[in-house]
Short mmCIF file of C-alpha atoms in Angstrom, two decimals:
data_model
loop_
_atom_site.label_atom_id
_atom_site.label_comp_id
_atom_site.label_asym_id
_atom_site.label_seq_id
_atom_site.Cartn_x
_atom_site.Cartn_y
_atom_site.Cartn_z
CA MET A 1 0.00 0.00 0.00
CA ALA A 2 1.06 3.60 -0.48
CA SER A 3 2.68 5.14 2.58
CA SER A 4 2.19 8.82 3.44
CA SER A 5 5.64 9.65 2.08
CA GLN A 6 4.94 7.75 -1.16
CA ARG A 7 1.62 9.53 -1.50
CA LEU A 8 3.24 12.95 -1.03
CA LYS A 9 5.90 12.13 -3.62
CA THR A 10 3.29 11.00 -6.13
CA VAL A 11 1.17 14.12 -5.53
CA GLU A 12 4.25 16.25 -6.18
CA PHE A 13 4.95 14.10 -9.24
CA LEU A 14 1.43 14.82 -10.53
CA ILE A 15 1.91 18.57 -10.04
CA ASN A 16 5.29 18.51 -11.80
CA SER A 17 4.03 16.25 -14.60
CA SER A 18 1.06 18.57 -15.19
CA GLN A 19 3.46 21.47 -15.60
CA HIS A 20 5.80 19.49 -17.86
CA LEU A 21 2.95 18.28 -20.08
CA ASN A 22 1.33 21.75 -20.01
CA VAL A 23 -2.14 20.37 -19.30
CA SER A 24 -5.12 22.58 -18.53
CA PRO A 25 -6.27 23.00 -14.91
CA ILE A 26 -9.39 20.87 -15.48
CA VAL A 27 -7.21 17.99 -16.73
CA LYS A 28 -4.87 18.37 -13.77
CA TYR A 29 -7.59 18.45 -11.11
CA SER A 30 -9.65 15.70 -12.72
CA ALA A 31 -6.48 13.60 -12.60
CA PHE A 32 -6.06 14.55 -8.94
CA SER A 33 -9.62 13.42 -8.28
CA PHE A 34 -9.06 10.12 -10.08
CA PHE A 35 -5.70 9.37 -8.49
CA ALA A 36 -5.66 10.88 -4.99
CA ASP A 37 -9.35 10.93 -4.09
CA ARG A 38 -10.35 7.59 -5.60
CA PHE A 39 -7.55 5.34 -6.89
CA ILE A 40 -5.30 5.42 -3.82
CA PRO A 41 -8.16 4.90 -1.30
CA SER A 42 -9.69 2.10 -3.44
CA LEU A 43 -6.45 0.21 -4.12
CA PRO A 44 -6.17 -1.78 -0.84
CA ALA A 45 -9.67 -3.28 -1.18
CA PHE A 46 -9.05 -4.03 -4.87
CA ILE A 47 -5.83 -5.90 -4.05
CA GLU A 48 -7.51 -7.79 -1.22
CA ARG A 49 -10.35 -9.14 -3.34
CA ALA A 50 -8.27 -9.88 -6.46
CA ASN A 51 -7.86 -13.57 -7.30
CA SER A 52 -4.47 -12.92 -8.84
CA LEU A 53 -2.37 -9.77 -9.07
CA THR A 54 -0.60 -8.28 -12.04
CA TRP A 55 3.12 -7.57 -11.63
CA LEU A 56 2.25 -3.85 -11.44
CA LEU A 57 0.82 -4.46 -7.96
CA LYS A 58 3.36 -7.01 -6.69
CA PRO A 59 4.37 -4.96 -4.77
CA VAL A 60 3.01 -1.41 -5.14
CA THR A 61 6.18 0.61 -5.67
CA GLU A 62 6.80 4.32 -6.00
CA SER A 63 7.56 3.78 -9.69
CA THR A 64 4.25 2.04 -10.38
CA LEU A 65 2.39 4.78 -8.48
CA GLN A 66 4.13 7.35 -10.70
CA LEU A 67 3.00 5.34 -13.72
CA PHE A 68 -0.58 5.45 -12.42
CA VAL A 69 -0.24 9.23 -11.97
CA LEU A 70 0.54 9.52 -15.69
CA ILE A 71 -2.39 7.21 -16.44
CA SER A 72 -4.71 9.50 -14.45
CA LEU A 73 -3.53 12.47 -16.54
CA TRP A 74 -3.96 10.43 -19.73
CA ILE A 75 -7.55 9.44 -18.92
CA SER A 76 -8.40 12.98 -17.84
CA SER A 77 -6.95 14.39 -21.05
CA LYS A 78 -9.04 11.95 -23.10
CA ILE A 79 -12.16 13.29 -21.37
CA HIS A 80 -11.40 17.01 -21.58
CA ASP A 81 -9.07 17.61 -24.55
CA SER A 82 -9.92 17.53 -28.23
CA ARG A 83 -6.33 16.38 -28.78
CA PRO A 84 -5.51 14.15 -25.79
CA LEU A 85 -2.06 13.42 -24.49
CA SER A 86 -0.28 10.72 -26.48
CA VAL A 87 1.40 7.60 -25.14
CA VAL A 88 4.58 8.89 -26.78
CA SER A 89 4.58 12.09 -24.69
CA LEU A 90 3.74 10.19 -21.49
CA LYS A 91 6.40 7.54 -22.10
CA SER A 92 8.96 10.23 -22.88
CA LEU A 93 8.22 11.90 -19.54
CA ALA A 94 8.31 8.54 -17.74
CA ASP A 95 11.71 7.72 -19.27
CA LYS A 96 13.10 11.01 -17.92
CA SER A 97 11.33 11.11 -14.56
CA ILE A 98 10.87 7.53 -13.35
CA LYS A 99 14.34 6.30 -12.52
CA GLU A 100 13.70 2.91 -10.90
CA GLN A 101 11.66 1.29 -13.65
CA HIS A 102 11.41 1.36 -17.42
CA PHE A 103 7.86 1.19 -18.78
CA THR A 104 6.94 0.22 -22.33
CA ASN A 105 3.99 1.41 -24.43
CA ARG A 106 2.33 -1.92 -23.65
CA ASN A 107 2.77 -1.27 -19.91
CA PHE A 108 0.85 2.01 -20.28
CA ILE A 109 -2.08 0.20 -21.91
CA GLU A 110 -2.01 -2.49 -19.20
CA ALA A 111 -1.84 0.12 -16.44
CA GLU A 112 -4.75 2.08 -17.94
CA VAL A 113 -7.01 -1.01 -17.88
CA LEU A 114 -5.97 -1.77 -14.30
CA PHE A 115 -6.54 1.85 -13.23
CA MET A 116 -10.05 1.74 -14.70
CA GLN A 117 -10.76 -1.56 -12.92
CA VAL A 118 -9.77 -0.06 -9.55
CA LEU A 119 -12.14 2.85 -10.26
CA SER A 120 -14.87 0.36 -11.31
CA PHE A 121 -14.82 2.11 -14.73
CA GLU A 122 -16.47 5.17 -13.17
CA ILE A 123 -14.64 8.18 -14.60
CA GLY A 124 -17.22 10.96 -14.40
CA THR A 125 -15.80 14.42 -13.64
CA ALA A 126 -19.01 16.38 -13.00
CA ASN A 127 -18.64 16.12 -9.22
CA ILE A 128 -15.11 17.37 -8.66
CA ALA A 129 -14.36 20.35 -6.43
CA PHE A 130 -12.35 22.20 -9.09
CA SER A 131 -15.36 22.44 -11.43
CA PHE A 132 -17.51 23.90 -8.65
CA LEU A 133 -14.70 26.26 -7.64
CA GLN A 134 -14.27 27.59 -11.17
CA GLU A 135 -18.03 28.05 -11.47
CA LEU A 136 -18.19 29.98 -8.17
CA TRP A 137 -15.27 32.20 -9.18
CA ILE A 138 -16.99 33.11 -12.46
CA GLN A 139 -20.28 33.73 -10.65
CA ILE A 140 -18.84 36.03 -7.98
CA LYS A 141 -17.10 38.14 -10.63
CA GLY A 142 -20.53 38.62 -12.21
CA VAL A 143 -22.27 39.79 -9.03
CA ALA A 144 -19.61 41.81 -7.18
CA LYS A 145 -16.68 44.03 -8.17
CA VAL A 146 -14.63 42.45 -5.40
CA GLY A 147 -14.79 39.19 -7.35
CA GLU A 148 -12.23 40.61 -9.77
CA LEU A 149 -9.75 40.83 -6.88
CA ILE A 150 -9.99 37.15 -5.94
CA SER A 151 -6.98 35.34 -7.39
CA PHE A 152 -7.87 32.07 -9.11
CA GLU A 153 -4.17 31.20 -9.09
CA ALA A 154 -4.35 31.37 -5.29
CA CYS A 155 -7.39 29.07 -5.37
CA MET A 156 -5.40 26.47 -7.32
CA GLU A 157 -2.36 26.83 -5.08
CA ILE A 158 -4.57 26.20 -2.04
CA MET A 159 -6.02 23.09 -3.69
CA ASP A 160 -2.52 21.81 -4.50
CA LEU A 161 -1.46 22.37 -0.90
CA LEU A 162 -4.46 20.44 0.42
CA TYR A 163 -3.58 17.51 -1.83
CA GLU A 164 0.03 17.63 -0.63
CA LYS A 165 -1.10 17.62 2.99
CA GLU A 166 -3.54 14.73 2.34
CA GLU A 167 -6.56 16.78 3.38
CA THR A 168 -8.75 16.37 0.31
CA SER A 169 -9.52 12.70 1.02
CA PHE A 170 -11.61 13.91 3.96
CA LEU A 171 -12.81 17.15 2.39
CA TYR A 172 -13.62 15.41 -0.93
CA ARG A 173 -16.77 14.01 0.68
CA SER A 174 -18.35 17.41 0.11
CA PRO A 175 -16.85 18.93 -3.07
CA HIS A 176 -19.32 21.85 -3.01
CA SER A 177 -18.27 22.82 0.52
CA LEU A 178 -14.60 22.35 -0.36
CA ALA A 179 -14.93 24.63 -3.39
CA ALA A 180 -16.84 27.25 -1.39
CA SER A 181 -14.26 27.15 1.40
CA ILE A 182 -11.28 27.49 -0.95
CA LEU A 183 -12.91 30.52 -2.58
CA VAL A 184 -13.45 32.11 0.85
CA VAL A 185 -9.81 31.46 1.84
CA SER A 186 -8.58 32.95 -1.44
CA TYR A 187 -10.81 35.98 -0.78
CA LEU A 188 -9.28 36.42 2.68
CA MET A 189 -5.75 36.02 1.32
CA THR A 190 -5.91 38.10 -1.86
CA VAL A 191 -8.55 40.81 -1.36
CA PRO A 192 -7.32 43.89 0.59
CA LYS A 193 -8.88 44.05 4.09
CA GLN A 194 -10.44 47.46 3.43
CA LYS A 195 -12.59 45.81 0.73
CA TRP A 196 -13.86 42.95 2.92
CA GLU A 197 -17.37 44.42 3.20
CA PHE A 198 -18.78 41.85 0.74
CA PRO A 199 -20.62 39.06 2.67
CA ILE A 200 -18.55 36.27 1.13
CA ILE A 201 -19.67 33.41 3.41
CA ALA A 202 -23.35 34.29 3.11
CA TRP A 203 -22.93 34.48 -0.67
CA VAL A 204 -21.20 31.09 -1.09
CA ASN A 205 -23.83 29.52 1.17
CA PHE A 206 -26.55 30.94 -1.07
CA ALA A 207 -24.73 29.93 -4.28
CA THR A 208 -23.98 26.36 -3.18
CA SER A 209 -26.69 25.60 -0.58
CA CYS A 210 -23.90 24.56 1.80
CA LYS A 211 -24.42 24.95 5.52
CA GLU A 212 -22.69 28.02 6.95
CA GLU A 213 -21.17 26.04 9.84
CA ASP A 214 -19.67 23.50 7.38
CA VAL A 215 -18.05 26.25 5.32
CA ILE A 216 -16.71 28.07 8.40
CA LYS A 217 -15.30 24.81 9.77
CA MET A 218 -13.58 24.01 6.47
CA VAL A 219 -12.25 27.56 6.07
CA THR A 220 -10.74 27.34 9.56
CA GLU A 221 -9.17 23.97 8.71
CA ILE A 222 -7.79 25.17 5.38
CA LEU A 223 -6.37 28.37 6.89
CA LYS A 224 -4.58 26.26 9.50
CA HIS A 225 -2.80 24.33 6.73
CA VAL A 226 -2.15 27.38 4.57
CA MET A 227 -0.62 29.39 7.41
CA GLU A 228 1.49 26.67 9.04
CA PRO A 229 5.19 26.66 8.15
CA SER A 230 6.15 24.22 5.42
#
């Protein structure tokens, strides 16, 4: 199984791979949802009930987890891009970045099928926090001038940090609340204090139908992680 240190390394690998492959944010965060929110938590039960295991899971190594990271980006790109990532580009990155193991084109195909099996072939992306966050950011810019001051880059940096600190597995249970809370934190971090008169929490509660106490609790939790020394 993936240890906390392995998980952190693979999350960092996903962030770096997204930058290297120049994927769009929706591809990156859909891949995060597939890999960190669903694949990693589902893997132990999948291994336990399997009659026989492929060599990719005997044992689960850091290299194979990195391969599955690339698979998550590949699947996400197929969903969101008119010209998806190619096996050639993924294998080229793997050859440069994955030092302990050499993977062939055939291994990528095998790993993709296995990845889909672990996810029970459920690869919908309508319920991911990033989509709700982007929607909220667009909405607030349409209803309040202060919306223009909220940095979407900061929103994405906060989401990356939460993945690195392994907080989204808990927060993922309520992607609407997570999105609302990240927007509030970005508001607090990027909007000048003298312009804080906009009722941001009341607005996100109205826009998402989330409970105010849930959003406040999540905002407090996220701020704790954002402000603590790295």
